PDB file of C-alpha atoms in Angstrom:
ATOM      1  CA  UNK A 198      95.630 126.436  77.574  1.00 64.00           C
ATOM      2  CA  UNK A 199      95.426 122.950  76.016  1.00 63.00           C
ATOM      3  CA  UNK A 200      98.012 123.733  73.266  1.00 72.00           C
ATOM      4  CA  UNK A 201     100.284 125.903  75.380  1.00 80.00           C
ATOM      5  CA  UNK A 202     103.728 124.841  75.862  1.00 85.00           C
ATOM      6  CA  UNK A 203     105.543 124.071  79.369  1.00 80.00           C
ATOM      7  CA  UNK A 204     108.327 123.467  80.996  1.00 83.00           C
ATOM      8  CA  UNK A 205     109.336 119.361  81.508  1.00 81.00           C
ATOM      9  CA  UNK A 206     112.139 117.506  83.308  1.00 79.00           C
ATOM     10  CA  UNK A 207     112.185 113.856  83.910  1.00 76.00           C
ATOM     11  CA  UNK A 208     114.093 111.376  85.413  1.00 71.00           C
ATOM     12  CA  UNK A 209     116.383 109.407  83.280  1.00 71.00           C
ATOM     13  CA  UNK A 210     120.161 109.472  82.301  1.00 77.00           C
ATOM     14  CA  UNK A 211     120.874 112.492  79.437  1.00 82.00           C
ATOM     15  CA  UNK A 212     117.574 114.153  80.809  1.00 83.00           C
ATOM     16  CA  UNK A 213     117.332 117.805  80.191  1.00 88.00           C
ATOM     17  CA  UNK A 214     114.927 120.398  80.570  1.00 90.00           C
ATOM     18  CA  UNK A 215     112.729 121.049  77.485  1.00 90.00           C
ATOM     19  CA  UNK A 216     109.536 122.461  76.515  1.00 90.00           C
ATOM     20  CA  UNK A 217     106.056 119.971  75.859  1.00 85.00           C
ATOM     21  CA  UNK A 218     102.544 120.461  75.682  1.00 82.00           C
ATOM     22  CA  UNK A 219     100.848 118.662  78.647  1.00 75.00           C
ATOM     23  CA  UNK A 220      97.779 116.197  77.623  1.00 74.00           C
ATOM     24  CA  UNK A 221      94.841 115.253  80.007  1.00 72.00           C
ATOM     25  CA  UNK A 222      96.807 112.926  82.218  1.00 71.00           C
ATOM     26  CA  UNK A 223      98.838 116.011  83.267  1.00 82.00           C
ATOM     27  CA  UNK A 224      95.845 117.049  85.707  1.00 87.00           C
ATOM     28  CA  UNK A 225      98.012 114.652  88.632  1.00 88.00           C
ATOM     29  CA  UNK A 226     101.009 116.334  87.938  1.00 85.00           C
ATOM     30  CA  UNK A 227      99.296 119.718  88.170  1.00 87.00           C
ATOM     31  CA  UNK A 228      97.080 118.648  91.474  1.00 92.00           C
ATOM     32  CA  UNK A 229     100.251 117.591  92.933  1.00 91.00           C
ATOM     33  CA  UNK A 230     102.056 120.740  92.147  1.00 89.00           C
ATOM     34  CA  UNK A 231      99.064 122.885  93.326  1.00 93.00           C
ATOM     35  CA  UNK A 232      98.640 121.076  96.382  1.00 92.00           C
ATOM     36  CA  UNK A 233     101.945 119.711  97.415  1.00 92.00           C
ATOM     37  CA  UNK A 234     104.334 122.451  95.556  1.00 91.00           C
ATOM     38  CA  UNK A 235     107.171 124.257  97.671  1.00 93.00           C
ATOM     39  CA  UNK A 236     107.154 127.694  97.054  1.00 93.00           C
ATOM     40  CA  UNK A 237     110.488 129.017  96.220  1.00 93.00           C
ATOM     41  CA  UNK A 238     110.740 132.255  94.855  1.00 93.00           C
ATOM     42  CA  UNK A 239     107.239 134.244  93.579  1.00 95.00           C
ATOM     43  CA  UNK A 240     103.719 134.308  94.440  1.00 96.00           C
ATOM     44  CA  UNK A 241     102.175 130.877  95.549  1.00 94.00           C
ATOM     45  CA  UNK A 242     101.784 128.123  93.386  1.00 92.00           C
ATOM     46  CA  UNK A 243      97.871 128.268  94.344  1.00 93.00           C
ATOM     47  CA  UNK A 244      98.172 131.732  92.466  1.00 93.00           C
ATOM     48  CA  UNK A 245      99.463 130.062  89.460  1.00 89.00           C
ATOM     49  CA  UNK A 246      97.823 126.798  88.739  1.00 88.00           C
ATOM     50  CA  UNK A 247      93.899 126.328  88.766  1.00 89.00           C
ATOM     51  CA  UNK A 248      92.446 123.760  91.055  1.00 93.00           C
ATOM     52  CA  UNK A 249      92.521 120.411  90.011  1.00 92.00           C
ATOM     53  CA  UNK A 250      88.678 118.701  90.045  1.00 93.00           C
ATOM     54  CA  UNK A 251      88.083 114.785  91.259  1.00 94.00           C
ATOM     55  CA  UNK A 252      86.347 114.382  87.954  1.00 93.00           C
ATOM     56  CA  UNK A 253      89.546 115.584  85.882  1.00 92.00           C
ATOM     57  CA  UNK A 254      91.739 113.462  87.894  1.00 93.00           C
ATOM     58  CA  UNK A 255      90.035 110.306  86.729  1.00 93.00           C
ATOM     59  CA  UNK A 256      89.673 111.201  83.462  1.00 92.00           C
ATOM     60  CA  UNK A 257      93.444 111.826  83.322  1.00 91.00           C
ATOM     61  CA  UNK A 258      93.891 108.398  84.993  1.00 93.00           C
ATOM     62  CA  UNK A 259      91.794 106.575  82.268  1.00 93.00           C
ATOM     63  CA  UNK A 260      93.647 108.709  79.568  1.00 91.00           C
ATOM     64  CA  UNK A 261      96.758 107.480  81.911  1.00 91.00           C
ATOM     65  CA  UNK A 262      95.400 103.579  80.971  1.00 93.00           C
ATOM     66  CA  UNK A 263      94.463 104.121  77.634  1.00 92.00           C
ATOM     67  CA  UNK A 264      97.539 105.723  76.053  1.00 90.00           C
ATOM     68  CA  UNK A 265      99.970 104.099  78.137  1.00 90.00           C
ATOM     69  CA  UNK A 266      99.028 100.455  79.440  1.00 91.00           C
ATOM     70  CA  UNK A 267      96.858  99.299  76.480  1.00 91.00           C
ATOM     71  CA  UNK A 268      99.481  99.641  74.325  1.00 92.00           C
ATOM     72  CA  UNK A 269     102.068  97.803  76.504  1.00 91.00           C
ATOM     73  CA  UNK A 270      99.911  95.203  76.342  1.00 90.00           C
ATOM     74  CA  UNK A 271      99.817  94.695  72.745  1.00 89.00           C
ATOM     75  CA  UNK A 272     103.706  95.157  72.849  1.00 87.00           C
ATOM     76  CA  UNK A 273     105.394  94.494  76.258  1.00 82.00           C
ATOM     77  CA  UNK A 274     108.738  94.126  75.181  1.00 76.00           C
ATOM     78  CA  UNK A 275     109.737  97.235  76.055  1.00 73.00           C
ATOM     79  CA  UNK A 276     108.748  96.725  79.820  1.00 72.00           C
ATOM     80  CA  UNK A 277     110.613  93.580  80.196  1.00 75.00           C
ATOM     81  CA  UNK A 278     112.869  95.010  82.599  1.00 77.00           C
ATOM     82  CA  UNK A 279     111.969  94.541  86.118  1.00 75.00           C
ATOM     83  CA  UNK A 280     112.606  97.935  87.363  1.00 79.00           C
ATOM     84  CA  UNK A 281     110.570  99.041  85.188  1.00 83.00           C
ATOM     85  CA  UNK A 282     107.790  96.539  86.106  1.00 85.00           C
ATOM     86  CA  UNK A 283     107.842  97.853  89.440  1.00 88.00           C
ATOM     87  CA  UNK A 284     107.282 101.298  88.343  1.00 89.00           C
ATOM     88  CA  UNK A 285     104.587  99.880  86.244  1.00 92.00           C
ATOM     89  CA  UNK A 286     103.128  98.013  89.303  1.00 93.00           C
ATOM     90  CA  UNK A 287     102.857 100.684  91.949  1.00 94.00           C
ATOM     91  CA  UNK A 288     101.968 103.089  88.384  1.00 94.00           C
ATOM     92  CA  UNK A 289      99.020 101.099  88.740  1.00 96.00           C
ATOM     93  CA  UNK A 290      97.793 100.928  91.966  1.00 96.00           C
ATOM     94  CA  UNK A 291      97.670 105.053  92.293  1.00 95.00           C
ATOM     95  CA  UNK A 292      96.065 104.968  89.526  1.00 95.00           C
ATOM     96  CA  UNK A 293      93.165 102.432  91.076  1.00 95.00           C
ATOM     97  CA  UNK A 294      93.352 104.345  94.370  1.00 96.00           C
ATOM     98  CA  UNK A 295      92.548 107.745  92.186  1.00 95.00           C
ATOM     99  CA  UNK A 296      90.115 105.726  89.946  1.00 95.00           C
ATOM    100  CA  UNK A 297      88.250 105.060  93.335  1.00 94.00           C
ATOM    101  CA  UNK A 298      89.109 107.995  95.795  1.00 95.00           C
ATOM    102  CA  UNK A 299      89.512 110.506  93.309  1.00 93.00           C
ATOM    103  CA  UNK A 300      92.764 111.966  94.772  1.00 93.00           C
ATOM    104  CA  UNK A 301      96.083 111.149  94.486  1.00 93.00           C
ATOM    105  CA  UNK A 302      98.274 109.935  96.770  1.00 94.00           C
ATOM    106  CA  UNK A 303     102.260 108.366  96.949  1.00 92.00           C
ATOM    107  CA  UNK A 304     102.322 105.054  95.116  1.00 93.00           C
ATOM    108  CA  UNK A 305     103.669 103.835  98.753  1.00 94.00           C
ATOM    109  CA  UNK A 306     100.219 104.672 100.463  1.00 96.00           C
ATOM    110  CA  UNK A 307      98.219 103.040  97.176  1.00 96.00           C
ATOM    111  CA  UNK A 308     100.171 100.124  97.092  1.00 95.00           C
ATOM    112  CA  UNK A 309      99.380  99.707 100.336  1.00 94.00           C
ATOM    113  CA  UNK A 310      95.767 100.604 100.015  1.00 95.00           C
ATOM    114  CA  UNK A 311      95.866  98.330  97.061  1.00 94.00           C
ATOM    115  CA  UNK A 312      97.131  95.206  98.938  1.00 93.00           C
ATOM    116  CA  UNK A 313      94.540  95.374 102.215  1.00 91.00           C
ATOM    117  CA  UNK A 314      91.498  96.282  99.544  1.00 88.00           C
ATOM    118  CA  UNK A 315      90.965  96.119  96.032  1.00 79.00           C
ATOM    119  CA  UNK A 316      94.110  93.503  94.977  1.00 68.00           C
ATOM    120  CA  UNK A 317      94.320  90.379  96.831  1.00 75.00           C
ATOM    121  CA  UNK A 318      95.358  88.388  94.178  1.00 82.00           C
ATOM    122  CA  UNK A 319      98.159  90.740  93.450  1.00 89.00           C
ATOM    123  CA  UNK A 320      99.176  91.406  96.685  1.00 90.00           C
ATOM    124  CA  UNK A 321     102.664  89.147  96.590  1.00 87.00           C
ATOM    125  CA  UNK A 322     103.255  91.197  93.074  1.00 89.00           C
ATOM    126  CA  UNK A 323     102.666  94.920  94.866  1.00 92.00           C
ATOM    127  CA  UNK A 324     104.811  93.789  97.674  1.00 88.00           C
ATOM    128  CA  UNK A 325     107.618  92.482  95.494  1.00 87.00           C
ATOM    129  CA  UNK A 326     107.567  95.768  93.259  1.00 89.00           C
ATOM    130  CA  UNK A 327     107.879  97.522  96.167  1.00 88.00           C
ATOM    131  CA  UNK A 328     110.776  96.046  97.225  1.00 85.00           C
ATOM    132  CA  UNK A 329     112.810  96.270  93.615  1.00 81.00           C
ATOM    133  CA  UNK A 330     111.500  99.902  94.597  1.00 76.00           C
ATOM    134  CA  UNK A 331     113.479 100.344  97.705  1.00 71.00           C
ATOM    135  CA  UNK A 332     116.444  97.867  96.256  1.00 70.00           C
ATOM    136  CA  UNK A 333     116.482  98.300  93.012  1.00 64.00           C
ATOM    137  CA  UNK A 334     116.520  94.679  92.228  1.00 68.00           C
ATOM    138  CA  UNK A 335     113.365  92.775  91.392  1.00 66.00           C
ATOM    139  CA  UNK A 336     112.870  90.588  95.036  1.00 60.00           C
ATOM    140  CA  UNK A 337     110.362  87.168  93.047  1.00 61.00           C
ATOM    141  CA  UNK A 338     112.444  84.369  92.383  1.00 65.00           C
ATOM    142  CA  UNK A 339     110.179  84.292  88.983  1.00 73.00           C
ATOM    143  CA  UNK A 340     109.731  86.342  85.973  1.00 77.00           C
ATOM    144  CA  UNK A 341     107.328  88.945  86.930  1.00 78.00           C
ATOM    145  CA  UNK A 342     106.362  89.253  83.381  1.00 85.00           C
ATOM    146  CA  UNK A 343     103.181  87.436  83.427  1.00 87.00           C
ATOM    147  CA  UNK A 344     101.737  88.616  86.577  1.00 88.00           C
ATOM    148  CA  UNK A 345     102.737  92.064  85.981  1.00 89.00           C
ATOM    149  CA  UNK A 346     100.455  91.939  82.532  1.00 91.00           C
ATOM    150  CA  UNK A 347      97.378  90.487  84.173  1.00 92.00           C
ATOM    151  CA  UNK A 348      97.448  93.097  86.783  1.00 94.00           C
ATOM    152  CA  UNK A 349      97.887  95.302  84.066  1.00 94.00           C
ATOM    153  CA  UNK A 350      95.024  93.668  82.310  1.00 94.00           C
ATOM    154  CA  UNK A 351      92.718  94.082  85.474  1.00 93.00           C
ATOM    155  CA  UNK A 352      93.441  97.393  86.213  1.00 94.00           C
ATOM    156  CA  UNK A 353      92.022  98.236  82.723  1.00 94.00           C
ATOM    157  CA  UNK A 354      89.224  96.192  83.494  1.00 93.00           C
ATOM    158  CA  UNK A 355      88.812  97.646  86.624  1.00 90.00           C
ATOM    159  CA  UNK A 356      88.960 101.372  85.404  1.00 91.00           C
ATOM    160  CA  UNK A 357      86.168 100.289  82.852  1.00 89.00           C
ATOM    161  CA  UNK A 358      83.769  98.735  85.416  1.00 87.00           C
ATOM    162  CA  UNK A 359      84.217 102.344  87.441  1.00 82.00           C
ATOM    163  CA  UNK A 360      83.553 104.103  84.067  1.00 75.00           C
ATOM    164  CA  UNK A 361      80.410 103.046  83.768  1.00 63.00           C
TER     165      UNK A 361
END
C-alpha cells in the first residue's frame, strides 16, 4: 500500500536500518528486488512483491527527475563533490536507458548504452564518472561541475520529449 511503511538501509557512514514509506520512484528498487532478489530464507521474493510494469518504471524515473535533479539544478551546491557527480552521472544515464527501454539495467551497461547511442556529447563526461566510479577520484583534469549540470539539464529535457 502507498502509505505503508518498509524497511530501508542505505549506503552512507552512521547508516542504520529504519522504517520509510516508499514513493513512486521505488518501482526500480522493487523490479530489481523482484527480479534480481536472492532468496534467503522464506518463500520467493516473486511471492512477495507484485510485478513491476514498463509503464510504472518510467513514471518512477520521471518522478526520479522531477524530485531529485530539478531541484539540484536550482541549488547544486550540495553536489559539488565529484564523487557524487559521478553517481549523479551514471544516476542519469539508467535513468535514460529506462526512459527509453523501459527496464532497468546496471548503471555500467547504461553508461555504456548511453555513450555508443543517445549521449555523444557527453560521452568524455560518462567515461570520466565512470572512472571516479572504479577509483574513487574524479579522472577530468577540469571541474566537472558545468558539464555535469547540462547533462543534467538534457536528461530532463530528454525525459520530457519521451513524455510526450
Amino acid at each position: 500500500p502507498a502509505d505503508a511503511l518498509h524497511p530501508n538501509l542505505e549506503r552512507g557512514r552512521g547508516e542504520r536500518l529504519k522504517m520509510v514509506q516508499h514513493h513512486e520512484s521505488w518501482v526500480t528498487h522493487r523490479h530489481i528486488l523482484r527480479e534480481h532478489g536472492i532468496t534467503l530464507f522464506g518463500p520467493p521474493i516473486q511471492t512477495l512483491v507484485d510485478p513491476v510494469t514498463p509503464a510504472a518504471l518510467q513514471l518512477g524515473m520521471q518522478v526520479i527527475l522531477r524530485r531529485w535533479v530539478a531541484p539540484m539544478l536550482e541549488n547544486p551546491v550540495p553536489s559539488a563533490n565529484p564523487g557524487y557527480q559521478s553517481y549523479i552521472v551514471l544516476s542519469l544515464c539508467r535513468i535514460l536507458y529506462t526512459l527509453h527501454h523501459s527496464t532497468v539495467v546496471s548503471k555500467r551497461v547504461a553508461a555504456q548504452w548511453a555513450m555508443a547511442t543517445v549521449a555523444k556529447p557527453w560521452e568524455t563526461l560518462i567515461a570520466h564518472a565512470e572512472q571516479t566510479r572504479d577509483s574513487g577520484e574524479w579522472a577530468m583534469q577540469a571541474d566537472p561541475m558545468p558539464d555535469t549540470l547540462a547533462f543534467m539539464r538534457y536528461v530532463l529535457e530528454e525525459s520530457q520529449s519521451l513524455e510526450n
